[in-house]
Amino acid sequence: MDFEFDAEQRALAERIRAFAAGRLAPAAADGDRRERLRPGLFAELAAEGLFALRVPVAYGGRAASAVGTGIVLEELAAGDLTVCYPVLNAALVAGVLDANATDAQRARWLPPIARGESIIAVCLTEPGHGSDAANIELRAVPAGDGWRLSGEKTSTMLGEYATHGLVFARTGQAGAHGVTAFFIALDDSRVERARLRDLGSRAGGRATLTFDDVPVGRDDVVGAPGCGFVEVMRGFDYSRALIALMCLGAARAAMDEALAHARHRRAFGQPIGRFQGVSFPLVEHATFLHAARLLAYEALWRKDAGLDHRTEANMAKWWAPKAAVDACHQALLTLGQLGWGEDRPLARRLRDVIGTELADGTANVTKLVVARQLLGRENAP
Ligand SMILES: Cc1cc2nc3c(=O)[nH]c(=O)nc-3n(C[C@H](O)[C@H](O)[C@H](O)COP(=O)(O)OP(=O)(O)OC[C@H]3O[C@@H](n4cnc5c(N)ncnc54)[C@H](O)[C@@H]3O)c2cc1C
């Protein structure tokens, strides 16, 4: 067993940590207030190679491991969790396209992703279908050699910024086997975007996208018709461990601030860290964050090793966001009234990590997956 990153992974973590501290953290409060990622951010992320992580080298990518991708997201999140979403989507969708596309599609789709020219949204959730995503209703009606998409997607992170979407639509029968995945340009007057106002990750541009008779062709299909849910979605199987590391990165930053405050803030003639009522809760949260982080990295390590990682990734996804929310809350309380202030990042971090309790599946949905593994499908909810 080995619980340490290797030299290359340590160097990656240090490089991204410095980038996050220098370029992301200082702008995070402003982005949150303006509800907008700052202009030029995508170009900067591209210059750092952060859209190229899961793109193969042959298509201009870095072919990063799942663990390496987790390291990047954890460190970015310590600066600004919201900035992780475009990097996360590029990594996940590039992997899905690489696994399911034809050579011609790979050559068309992957290089612009690696260069940060295609900003990607994942368009799955609908107003009537979130957890039961296999029952989505956005229609793909046959037209000529292709289809026309009509219907509504909602809760689409980056919906305001995305140039391209991985859009799941119903081409066939009811249920999972009637769903097809399309990778399409969203810069089309027949795609209407409506911004959602959120509690956290306010700069993330979460939006509702309405598709009004949008033409798509056979060349836009990812994998085969009817395989969107049962095949293409499989490529997302480790996303839950990545999101776990995002919220843990943000929580680590919150804890660092709380620990520094506990060392320096004095009450009743001594540093508040000397009160067990202050330091012991911080110890407990540090323990939960540490353990959840090991679980998330184990899932990614298993993914890289070609081992089954569904249980670990889903365990990490229900636990890490809860641990992160609790830790950020405790960190805020440790700072007293200072933590409540808009000029401190703690309140924003708390709002942002709550979003990770919902994104890519709630705790209940991830527990369903684990329960089926532990109990067997016939004995589980
Ligand atoms: C920050 C953020 C980012 C997101 N990004 C995207 C994105 O980019 N693309 C996208 O498509 N979607 C995105 N989503 C949507 C997200 O995937 C959904 O919110 C999530 O899947 C839950 O669906 P729902 O909100 O419709 O809740 P519902 O499915 O309506 O569930 C409501 C409640 O019922 C519970 N529940 C439902 N079914 C069961 C069951 N069988 N057993 C027990 N409990 C159950 C849920 O746990 C939840 O508490 C994002 C959401 C957030 C908050």
Short mmCIF file of C-alpha atoms and ligand atoms in Angstrom, two decimals, residues 85 89 121-133 153-158 198 200-201 206 240 352 354-365 368 372 381, ligand 1:
data_model
loop_
_atom_site.label_atom_id
_atom_site.label_comp_id
_atom_site.label_asym_id
_atom_site.label_seq_id
_atom_site.Cartn_x
_atom_site.Cartn_y
_atom_site.Cartn_z
CA TYR A 85 -17.25 22.84 -13.40
CA ASN A 89 -17.23 18.75 -17.84
CA ALA A 121 -22.55 21.48 -20.76
CA VAL A 122 -24.06 18.17 -19.75
CA CYS A 123 -27.78 18.37 -20.58
CA LEU A 124 -29.53 15.53 -18.79
CA THR A 125 -31.83 16.88 -16.05
CA GLU A 126 -35.32 18.04 -17.05
CA PRO A 127 -37.99 19.84 -15.06
CA GLY A 128 -39.83 16.52 -14.55
CA HIS A 129 -36.85 14.15 -14.32
CA GLY A 130 -33.74 14.49 -12.16
CA SER A 131 -32.98 11.34 -10.17
CA ASP A 132 -35.05 9.20 -12.54
CA ALA A 133 -33.02 10.40 -15.52
CA LYS A 153 -33.39 20.72 -20.10
CA THR A 154 -32.84 22.41 -16.78
CA SER A 155 -30.22 22.74 -14.06
CA THR A 156 -27.57 22.72 -16.78
CA MET A 157 -24.37 23.93 -15.15
CA LEU A 158 -22.49 26.32 -17.48
CA ASP A 198 -28.74 30.11 -7.25
CA GLY A 200 -24.20 28.93 -4.43
CA SER A 201 -21.80 28.65 -7.38
CA ARG A 206 -26.69 27.21 -14.35
CA ARG A 240 -18.85 11.21 -8.35
CA ASP A 352 -20.95 26.40 -3.01
CA ILE A 354 -24.15 22.62 -0.67
CA GLY A 355 -24.58 22.49 -4.45
CA THR A 356 -22.35 19.42 -4.62
CA GLU A 357 -24.88 17.55 -2.47
CA LEU A 358 -27.23 17.71 -5.49
CA ALA A 359 -25.00 17.88 -8.56
CA ASP A 360 -24.62 14.52 -10.34
CA GLY A 361 -27.05 12.78 -8.00
CA THR A 362 -28.27 13.24 -4.45
CA ALA A 363 -27.07 11.24 -1.44
CA ASN A 364 -30.13 9.00 -1.70
CA VAL A 365 -29.43 8.13 -5.30
CA LEU A 368 -29.18 3.29 -3.87
CA ARG A 372 -27.60 -2.66 -4.58
CA PRO A 381 -34.44 -0.32 -2.44
C1 LIG B 1 -24.93 22.73 -8.51
C2 LIG B 1 -25.69 21.81 -9.41
C3 LIG B 1 -25.16 21.46 -10.64
C4 LIG B 1 -25.88 20.63 -11.49
N1 LIG B 1 -25.37 20.39 -12.74
C5 LIG B 1 -26.11 19.68 -13.63
C6 LIG B 1 -25.68 19.57 -14.97
O1 LIG B 1 -24.65 20.12 -15.37
N2 LIG B 1 -26.44 18.86 -15.83
C7 LIG B 1 -27.60 18.24 -15.45
O2 LIG B 1 -28.23 17.59 -16.28
N3 LIG B 1 -28.05 18.35 -14.16
C8 LIG B 1 -27.34 19.07 -13.25
N4 LIG B 1 -27.79 19.24 -11.96
C9 LIG B 1 -29.04 18.61 -11.56
C10 LIG B 1 -28.82 17.41 -10.64
O3 LIG B 1 -28.25 16.35 -11.36
C11 LIG B 1 -30.18 17.05 -10.03
O4 LIG B 1 -30.53 18.10 -9.17
C12 LIG B 1 -30.16 15.73 -9.27
O5 LIG B 1 -29.94 14.66 -10.15
C13 LIG B 1 -31.46 15.51 -8.49
O6 LIG B 1 -32.57 15.64 -9.32
P1 LIG B 1 -33.76 16.62 -8.89
O7 LIG B 1 -33.14 17.90 -8.42
O8 LIG B 1 -34.72 16.70 -10.01
O9 LIG B 1 -34.42 15.96 -7.64
P2 LIG B 1 -35.53 14.79 -7.62
O10 LIG B 1 -35.12 13.68 -8.49
O11 LIG B 1 -36.85 15.40 -7.86
O12 LIG B 1 -35.44 14.34 -6.12
C14 LIG B 1 -36.02 15.12 -5.05
C15 LIG B 1 -35.68 14.43 -3.73
O13 LIG B 1 -36.21 13.09 -3.72
C16 LIG B 1 -35.17 12.17 -3.48
N5 LIG B 1 -35.39 10.95 -4.27
C17 LIG B 1 -35.71 10.86 -5.59
N6 LIG B 1 -35.81 9.58 -5.97
C18 LIG B 1 -35.51 8.84 -4.88
C19 LIG B 1 -35.45 7.43 -4.61
N7 LIG B 1 -35.65 6.52 -5.57
N8 LIG B 1 -35.12 7.03 -3.35
C20 LIG B 1 -34.90 7.93 -2.38
N9 LIG B 1 -34.95 9.27 -2.57
C21 LIG B 1 -35.26 9.71 -3.80
C22 LIG B 1 -33.88 12.85 -3.87
O14 LIG B 1 -32.76 12.32 -3.17
C23 LIG B 1 -34.17 14.30 -3.51
O15 LIG B 1 -33.87 14.53 -2.15
C24 LIG B 1 -27.12 20.08 -11.10
C25 LIG B 1 -27.64 20.42 -9.84
C26 LIG B 1 -26.95 21.30 -9.02
C27 LIG B 1 -27.56 21.70 -7.71
#
